[in-house]
XYZ file of C-alpha atoms in Angstrom:
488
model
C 16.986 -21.718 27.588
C 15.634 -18.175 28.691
C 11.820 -17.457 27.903
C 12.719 -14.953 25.479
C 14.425 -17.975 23.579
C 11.965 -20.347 24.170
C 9.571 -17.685 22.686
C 11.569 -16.998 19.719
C 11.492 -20.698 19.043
C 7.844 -21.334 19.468
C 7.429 -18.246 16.649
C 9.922 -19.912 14.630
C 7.951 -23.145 14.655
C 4.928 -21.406 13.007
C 6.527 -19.999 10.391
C 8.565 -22.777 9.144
C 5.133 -24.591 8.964
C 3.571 -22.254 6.417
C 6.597 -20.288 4.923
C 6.741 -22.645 1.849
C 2.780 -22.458 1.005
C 2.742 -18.819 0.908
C 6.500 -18.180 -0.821
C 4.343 -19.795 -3.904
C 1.330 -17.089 -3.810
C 1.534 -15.307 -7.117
C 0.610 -11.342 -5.376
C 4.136 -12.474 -3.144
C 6.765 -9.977 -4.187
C 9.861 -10.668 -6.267
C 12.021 -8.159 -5.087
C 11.060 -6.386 -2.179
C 11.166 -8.025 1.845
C 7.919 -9.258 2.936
C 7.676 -11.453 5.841
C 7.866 -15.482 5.512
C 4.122 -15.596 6.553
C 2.436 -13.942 8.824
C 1.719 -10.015 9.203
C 4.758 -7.036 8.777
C 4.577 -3.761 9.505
C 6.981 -0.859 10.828
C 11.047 -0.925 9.374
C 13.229 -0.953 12.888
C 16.415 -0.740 13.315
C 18.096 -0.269 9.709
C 21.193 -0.286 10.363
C 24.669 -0.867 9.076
C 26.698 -3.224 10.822
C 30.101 -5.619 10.152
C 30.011 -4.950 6.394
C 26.151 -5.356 5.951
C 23.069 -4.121 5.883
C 20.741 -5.133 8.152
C 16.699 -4.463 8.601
C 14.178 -5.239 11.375
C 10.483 -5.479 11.431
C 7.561 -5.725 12.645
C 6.226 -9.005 12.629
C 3.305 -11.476 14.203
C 4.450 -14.654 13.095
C 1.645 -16.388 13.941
C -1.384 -15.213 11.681
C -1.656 -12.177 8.595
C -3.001 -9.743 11.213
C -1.523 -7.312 13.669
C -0.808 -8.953 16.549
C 1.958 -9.423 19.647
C 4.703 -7.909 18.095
C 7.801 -9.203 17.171
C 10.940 -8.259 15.426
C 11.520 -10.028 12.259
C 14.980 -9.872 10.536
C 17.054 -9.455 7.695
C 20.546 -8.736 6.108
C 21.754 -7.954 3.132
C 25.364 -7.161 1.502
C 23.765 -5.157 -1.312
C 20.502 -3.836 -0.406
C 19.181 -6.219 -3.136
C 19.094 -9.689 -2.280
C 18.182 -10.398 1.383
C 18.583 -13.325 3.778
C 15.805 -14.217 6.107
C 17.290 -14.571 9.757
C 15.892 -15.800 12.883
C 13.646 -13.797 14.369
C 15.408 -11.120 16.766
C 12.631 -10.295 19.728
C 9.668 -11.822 21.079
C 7.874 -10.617 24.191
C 9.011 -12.402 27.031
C 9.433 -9.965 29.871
C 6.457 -8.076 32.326
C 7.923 -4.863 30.829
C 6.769 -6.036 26.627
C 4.681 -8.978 27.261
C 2.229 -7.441 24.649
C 4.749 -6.686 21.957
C 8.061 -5.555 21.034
C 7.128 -2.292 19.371
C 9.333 -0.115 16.776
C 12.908 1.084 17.501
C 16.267 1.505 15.980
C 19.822 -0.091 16.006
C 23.161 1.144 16.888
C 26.421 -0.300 16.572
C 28.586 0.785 20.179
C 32.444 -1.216 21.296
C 31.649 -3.689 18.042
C 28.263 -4.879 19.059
C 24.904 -4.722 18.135
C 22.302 -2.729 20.041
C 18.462 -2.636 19.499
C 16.719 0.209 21.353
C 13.180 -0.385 21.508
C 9.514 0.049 22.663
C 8.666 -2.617 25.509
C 4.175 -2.702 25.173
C 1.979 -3.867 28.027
C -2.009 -3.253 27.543
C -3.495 -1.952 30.975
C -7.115 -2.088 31.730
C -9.446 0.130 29.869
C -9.712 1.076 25.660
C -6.819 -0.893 23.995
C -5.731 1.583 21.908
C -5.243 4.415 24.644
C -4.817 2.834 27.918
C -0.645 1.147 27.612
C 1.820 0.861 29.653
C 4.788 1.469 26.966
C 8.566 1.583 28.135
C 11.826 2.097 26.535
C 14.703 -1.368 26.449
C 17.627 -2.693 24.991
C 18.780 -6.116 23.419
C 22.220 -6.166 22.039
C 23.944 -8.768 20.196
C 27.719 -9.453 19.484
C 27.109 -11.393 15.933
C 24.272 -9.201 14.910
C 22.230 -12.354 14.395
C 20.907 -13.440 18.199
C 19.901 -10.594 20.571
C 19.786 -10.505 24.626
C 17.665 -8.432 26.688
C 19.617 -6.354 29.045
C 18.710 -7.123 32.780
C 18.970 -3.085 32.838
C 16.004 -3.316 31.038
C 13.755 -1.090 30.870
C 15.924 1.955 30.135
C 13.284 4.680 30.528
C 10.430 3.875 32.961
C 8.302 6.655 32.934
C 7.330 9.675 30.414
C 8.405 13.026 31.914
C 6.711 15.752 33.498
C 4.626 18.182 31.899
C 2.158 17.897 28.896
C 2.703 14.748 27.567
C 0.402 12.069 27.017
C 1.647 9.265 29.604
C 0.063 6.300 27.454
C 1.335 7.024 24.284
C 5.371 7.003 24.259
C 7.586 5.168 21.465
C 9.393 4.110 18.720
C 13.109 5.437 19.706
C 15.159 5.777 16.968
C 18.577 6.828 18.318
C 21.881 8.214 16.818
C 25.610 9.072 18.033
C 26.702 12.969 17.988
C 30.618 13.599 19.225
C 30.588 11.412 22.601
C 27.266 11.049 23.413
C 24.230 9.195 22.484
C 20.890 11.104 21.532
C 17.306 9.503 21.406
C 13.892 10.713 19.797
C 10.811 9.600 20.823
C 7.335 9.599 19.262
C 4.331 11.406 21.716
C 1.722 13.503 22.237
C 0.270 16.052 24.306
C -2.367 15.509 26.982
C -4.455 17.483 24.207
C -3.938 15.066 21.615
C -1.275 17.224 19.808
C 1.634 15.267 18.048
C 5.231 16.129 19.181
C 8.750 14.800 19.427
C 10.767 14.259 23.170
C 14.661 14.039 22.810
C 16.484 12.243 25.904
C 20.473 11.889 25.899
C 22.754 8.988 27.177
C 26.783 8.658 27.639
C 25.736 4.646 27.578
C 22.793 3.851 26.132
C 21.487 2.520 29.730
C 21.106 6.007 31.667
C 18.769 8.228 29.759
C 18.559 12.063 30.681
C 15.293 13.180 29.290
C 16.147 17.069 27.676
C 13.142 18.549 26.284
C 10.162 18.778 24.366
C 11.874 19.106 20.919
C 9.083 19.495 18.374
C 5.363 19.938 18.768
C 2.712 20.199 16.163
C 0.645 23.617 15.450
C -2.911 23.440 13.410
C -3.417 20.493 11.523
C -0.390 18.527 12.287
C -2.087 15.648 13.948
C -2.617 13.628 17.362
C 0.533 11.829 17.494
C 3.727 11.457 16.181
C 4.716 8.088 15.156
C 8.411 6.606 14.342
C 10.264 9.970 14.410
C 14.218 9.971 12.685
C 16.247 12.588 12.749
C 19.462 13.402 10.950
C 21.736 15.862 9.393
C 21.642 16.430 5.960
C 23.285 19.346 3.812
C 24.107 21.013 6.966
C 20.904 21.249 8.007
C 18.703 19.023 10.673
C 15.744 16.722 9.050
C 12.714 15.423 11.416
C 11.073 12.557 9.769
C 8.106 11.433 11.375
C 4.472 9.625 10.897
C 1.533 11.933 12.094
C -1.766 10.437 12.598
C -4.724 11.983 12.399
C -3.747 15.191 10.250
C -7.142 16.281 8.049
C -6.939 16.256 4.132
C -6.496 19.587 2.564
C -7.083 19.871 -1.262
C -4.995 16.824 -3.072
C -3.381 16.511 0.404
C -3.099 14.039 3.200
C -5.788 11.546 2.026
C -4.556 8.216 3.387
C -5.719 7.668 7.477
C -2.098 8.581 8.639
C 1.201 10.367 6.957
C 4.759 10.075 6.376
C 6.599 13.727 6.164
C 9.922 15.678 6.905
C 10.628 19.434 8.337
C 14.091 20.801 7.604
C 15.763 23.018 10.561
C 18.148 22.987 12.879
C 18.641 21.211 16.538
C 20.112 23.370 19.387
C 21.656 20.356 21.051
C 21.861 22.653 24.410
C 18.106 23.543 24.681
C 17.176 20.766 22.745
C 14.839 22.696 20.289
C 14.085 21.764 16.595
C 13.532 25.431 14.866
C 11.440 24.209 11.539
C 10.224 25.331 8.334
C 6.394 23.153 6.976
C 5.247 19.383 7.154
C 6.529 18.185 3.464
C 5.018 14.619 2.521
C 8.080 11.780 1.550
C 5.003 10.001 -0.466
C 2.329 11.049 -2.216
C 0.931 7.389 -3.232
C -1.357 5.391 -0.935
C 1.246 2.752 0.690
C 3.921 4.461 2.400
C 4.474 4.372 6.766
C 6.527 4.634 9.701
C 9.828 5.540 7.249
C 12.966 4.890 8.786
C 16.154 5.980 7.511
C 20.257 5.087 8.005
C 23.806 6.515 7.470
C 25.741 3.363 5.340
C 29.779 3.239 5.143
C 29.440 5.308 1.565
C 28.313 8.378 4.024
C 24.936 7.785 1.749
C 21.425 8.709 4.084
C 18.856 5.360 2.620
C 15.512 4.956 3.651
C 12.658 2.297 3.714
C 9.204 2.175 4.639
C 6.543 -0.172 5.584
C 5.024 -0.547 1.811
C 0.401 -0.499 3.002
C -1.488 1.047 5.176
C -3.366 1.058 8.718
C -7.045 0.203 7.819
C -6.477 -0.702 4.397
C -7.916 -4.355 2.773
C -5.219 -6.087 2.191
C -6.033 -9.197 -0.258
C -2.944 -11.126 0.911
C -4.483 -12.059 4.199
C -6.476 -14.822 2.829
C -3.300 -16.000 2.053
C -1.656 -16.077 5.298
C 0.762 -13.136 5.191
C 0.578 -9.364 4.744
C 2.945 -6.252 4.354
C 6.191 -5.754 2.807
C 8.781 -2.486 2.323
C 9.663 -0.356 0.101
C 12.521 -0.891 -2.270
C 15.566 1.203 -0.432
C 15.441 4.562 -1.370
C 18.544 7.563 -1.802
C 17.885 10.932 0.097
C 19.208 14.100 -1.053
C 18.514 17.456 -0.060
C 18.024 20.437 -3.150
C 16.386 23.560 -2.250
C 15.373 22.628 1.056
C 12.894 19.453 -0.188
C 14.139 16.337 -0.074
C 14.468 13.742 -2.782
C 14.137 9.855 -2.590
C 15.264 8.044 -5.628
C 16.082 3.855 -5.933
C 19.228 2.645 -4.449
C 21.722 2.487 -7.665
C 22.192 -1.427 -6.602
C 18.651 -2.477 -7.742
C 20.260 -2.189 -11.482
C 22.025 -5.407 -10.822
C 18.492 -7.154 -10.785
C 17.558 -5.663 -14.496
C 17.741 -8.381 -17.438
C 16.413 -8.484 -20.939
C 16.671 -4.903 -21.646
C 13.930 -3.558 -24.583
C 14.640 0.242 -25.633
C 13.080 2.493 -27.730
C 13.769 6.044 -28.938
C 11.877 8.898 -30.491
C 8.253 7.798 -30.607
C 5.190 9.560 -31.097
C 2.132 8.560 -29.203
C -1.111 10.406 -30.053
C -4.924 8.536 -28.929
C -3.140 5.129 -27.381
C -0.505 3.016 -28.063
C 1.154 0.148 -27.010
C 5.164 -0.644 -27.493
C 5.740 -4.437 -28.642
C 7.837 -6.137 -25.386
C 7.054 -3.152 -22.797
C 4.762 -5.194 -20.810
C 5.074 -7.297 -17.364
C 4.261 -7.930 -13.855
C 7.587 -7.674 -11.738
C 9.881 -5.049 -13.878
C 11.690 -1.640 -14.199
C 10.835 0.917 -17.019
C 12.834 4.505 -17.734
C 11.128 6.639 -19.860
C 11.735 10.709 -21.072
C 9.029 12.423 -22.587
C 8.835 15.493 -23.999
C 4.713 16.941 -24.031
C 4.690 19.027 -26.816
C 1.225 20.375 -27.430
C -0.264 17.878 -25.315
C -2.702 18.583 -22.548
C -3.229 15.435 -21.146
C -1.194 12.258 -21.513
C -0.454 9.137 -19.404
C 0.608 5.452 -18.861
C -1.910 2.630 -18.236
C -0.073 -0.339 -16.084
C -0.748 -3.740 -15.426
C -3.617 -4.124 -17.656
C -5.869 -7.116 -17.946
C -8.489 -6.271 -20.836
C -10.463 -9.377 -20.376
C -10.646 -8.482 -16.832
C -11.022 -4.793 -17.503
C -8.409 -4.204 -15.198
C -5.207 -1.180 -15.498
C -3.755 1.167 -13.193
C -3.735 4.786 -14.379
C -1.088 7.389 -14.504
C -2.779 10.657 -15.785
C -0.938 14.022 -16.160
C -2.448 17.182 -16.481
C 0.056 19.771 -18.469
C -2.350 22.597 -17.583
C -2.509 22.225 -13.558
C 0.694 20.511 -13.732
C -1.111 17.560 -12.252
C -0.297 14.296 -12.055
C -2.962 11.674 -10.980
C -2.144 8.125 -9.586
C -5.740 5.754 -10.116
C -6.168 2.569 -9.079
C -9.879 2.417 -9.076
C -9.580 -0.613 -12.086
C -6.087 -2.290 -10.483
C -8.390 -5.549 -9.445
C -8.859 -6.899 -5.886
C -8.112 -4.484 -2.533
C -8.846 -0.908 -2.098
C -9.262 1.755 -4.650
C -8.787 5.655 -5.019
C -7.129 8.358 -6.546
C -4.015 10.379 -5.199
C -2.630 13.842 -6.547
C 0.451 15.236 -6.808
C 1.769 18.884 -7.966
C 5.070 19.168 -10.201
C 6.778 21.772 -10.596
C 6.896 21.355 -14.255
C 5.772 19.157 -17.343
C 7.334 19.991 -20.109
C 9.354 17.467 -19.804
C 8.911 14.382 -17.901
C 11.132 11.788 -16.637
C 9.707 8.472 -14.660
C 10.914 5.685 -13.255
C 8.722 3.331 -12.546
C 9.071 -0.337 -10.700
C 6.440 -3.425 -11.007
C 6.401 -6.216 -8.210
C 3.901 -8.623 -8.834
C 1.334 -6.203 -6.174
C 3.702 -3.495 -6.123
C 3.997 -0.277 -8.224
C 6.498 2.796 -6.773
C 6.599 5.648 -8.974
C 9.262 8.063 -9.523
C 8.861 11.547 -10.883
C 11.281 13.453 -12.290
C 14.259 12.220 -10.488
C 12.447 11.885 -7.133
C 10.883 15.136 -7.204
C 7.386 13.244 -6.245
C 7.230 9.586 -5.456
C 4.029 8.017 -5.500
C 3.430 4.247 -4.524
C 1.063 1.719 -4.087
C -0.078 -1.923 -3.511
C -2.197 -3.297 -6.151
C -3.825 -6.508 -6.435
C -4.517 -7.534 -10.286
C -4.931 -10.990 -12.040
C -1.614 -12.581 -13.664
C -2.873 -11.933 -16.858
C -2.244 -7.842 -16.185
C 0.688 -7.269 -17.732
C 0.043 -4.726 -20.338
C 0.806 -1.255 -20.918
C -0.415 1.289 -23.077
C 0.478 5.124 -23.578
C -1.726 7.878 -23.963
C -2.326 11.254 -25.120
C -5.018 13.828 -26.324
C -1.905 15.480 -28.584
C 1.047 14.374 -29.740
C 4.182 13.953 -27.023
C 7.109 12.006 -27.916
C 8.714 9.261 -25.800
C 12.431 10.460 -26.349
C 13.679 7.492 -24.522
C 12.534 4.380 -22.968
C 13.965 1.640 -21.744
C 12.327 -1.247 -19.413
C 13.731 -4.718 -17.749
C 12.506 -7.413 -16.640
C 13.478 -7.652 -12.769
């Protein structure tokens, strides 16, 4: 048995040990992946591959906190219901004894191919000095991986101003006969900025040019990039750290964002309009995206972030993802809306139509902890109206959604949601006279989604059990011109 097998087995021992205590915690999620135990971060390699869908991520498997990094694993025929697999990488090797950081997956001659970031600390600061390198595993079932003896693929970053620490998180796709690879770096400044590197193999890597670099506040590095085509045009999805609020802005310690332009394949320069944010919640990183068999462009993200409490940890595991999001393009912004497929999970439908809510009401049977509500609104007069969420009276707990007709506002508040970290985040719409949400409820989850994806604002809360109502609100009348909710 190889050490990286040996090492896989060791992490699989640990888990199996705990996995059933924590699968019983009531904060555990219903419908969303989270890891068996232990602590998740990053999406890798989302990927499509012999009929299904399959997802990596990071994972230390042997305690709730960021640690050596592995890749956890899971499939999926539906994007709905997901099977826990054996775990895909473990450190094993001089070149990512300290971790098996982020990456992607490709499928090349009918197998399986991670491309990832190989992490060795070096003496000095262990966030800056690192030895990071690019490698390979592939796999012929999709299910158990082998490192490449290759390995590692790219040794070195290239000449000029980049930072020669900081150097990661490939994410690479196919265009006409060769393969193309984006990698997340800075410059010896601390500026953020994207290097693109070509292969006819996925073993020889040609390294082609600086492709994107950050100007003003656009951060210190640039984490997890993705690129892709989309309407025509070229889309740059990335994670910058260390970009400063401004206004209702960039308030969480690092971001998740998009520019739209186009690649010159030959120079290798991304031409690009402004940093748009994908989220505008508190709990959204490190977004990785993939091209299914429908031709349809989905997307999931590590669902907390950096920094952040995170309640769960006394309970032996930590992070989860997003539920799997639709991109579309209209008017140059993009729009992320649920995967059609989570409607097979809805049950016990309530609906109601046509009804007035002035001061606060609450709808007999719209209440719950792990749900799906639709509603249409139409403002009227009002100024200010909202939803309260997950409230627990006795507890004087709720979550807030607060819209401001005026400033065409709306205001996310989780300052009463119980245990974990508080705040307020702030979104502009681009209208509210009418308003249509869709909201989702998982147990420590809420994901928000305005007016058919316009804004998407999403969270991890931490309430008591017993915070399952919901009230509506509003200073004049507005009328609820649909609802419907499930239970999930």
């Amino acid at each position: 048995m190889s050490t990286h097998e040996q090492n896989i087995q060791k992490a699989e021992q640990a888990i199996a040990e705990r996995k059933d205590k924590v699968g019983q915690h009531p904060w555990r999620l219903q419908y969303h992946v989270m890891p068996p135990a232990g602590w998740m971060n990053d999406p890798n390699g989302f990927s499509f591959y012999k009929g299904e869908y399959h997802l990596f991520y990071q994972f230390h498997p042997f305690g709730p906190k960021w640690g050596p990094m592995h890749w956890g694993h899971v499939k999926s025929k539906d994007l709905v219901h997901w099977e826990q697999l054996p775990i895909a990488l473990a450190p094993s090797e001089e070149y990512d004894k300290d971790g098996c950081f982020s990456g992607s997956a490709i499928e090349k001659d009918e197998k399986l191919y991670l491309i990832y970031t190989g992490n060795v600390w070096i003496d000095g600061p262990l966030d800056e000095d690192l030895k990071q390198v690019q490698a390979v595993a592939v796999s012929e079932d999709g299910i158990h991986f082998t490192k490449l003896d290759h390995n590692p693929v790219i040794t070195e970053t290239p000449a000029g101003d980049i930072n020669t620490f900081h150097f990661r998180d490939p994410k690479v796709w196919k265009k006409d006969d060769t393969f193309y690879m984006v990698l997340g770096s800075k410059t010896k400044q601390n500026k953020g900025q994207v290097l693109l590197y070509r292969s006819p193999d996925l073993l020889e890597w040609e390294f082609v040019s600086i492709m994107a670099k950050g100007e003003g506040n656009f951060g210190f590095m640039w984490e997890c990039p993705d690129l892709f085509k989309l309407n025509g045009k070229d889309v740059l999805v990335m994670s910058p750290q260390g970009v400063k609020p401004e206004g209702d802005l960039y308030h969480n310690l690092h971001q998740s964002g998009y520019v739209i332009g186009e690649l010159d394949y030959e120079t290798g320069q991304l031409e690009h309009g402004p940093l748009n944010l994908l989220d505008h919640g508190f709990d959204f990183y490190a977004p990785q995206t993939m091209l299914d068999d429908q031709g349809r462009r989905i997307l999931i993200a590590w669902m907390d972030m950096w920094e952040s409490e995170m309640p769960t940890q006394n309970h032996d595991y930590a992070g989860a993802m997003t539920i799997p999001r639709l991109v579309t393009m209209k008017n140059d912004k993009l729009y992320t809306t649920p995967v059609p497929e989570l409607q097979n999970l809805r049950k016990n439908k309530v609906e109601y139509e046509n009804i007035l809510i002035e001061g606060e009401r609450s709808l007999q049977d719209v209440s719950g902890e792990c749900l799906e509500l639709v509603i249409e609104i139409d403002v009227k007069d009002a100024s200010e109206f909202g939803l309260k969420l997950r409230i627990d009276e006795e507890a004087d707990q709720e979550t807030v959604l607060h819209f401001d007709v005026a400033n065409q506002l709306v205001t996310f508040d989780r300052n009463s949601s119980g245990a974990g970290p508080s705040g307020v985040r702030k979104a502009e719409l681009e209208q509210l006279e009418t308003l249509h949400l869709q909201i989702f409820i998982d147990h420590s989850s809420m994901e928000v989604f305005i007016n058919g994806g316009e804004k998407v604002l999403t969270a991890r809360i931490f309430p008591t059990q017993q915070a399952t109502g919901i009230s509506f609100f509003a200073d004049k009348q507005v009328e609820i011109k649909h609802l419907s909710k499930w239970e999930l």
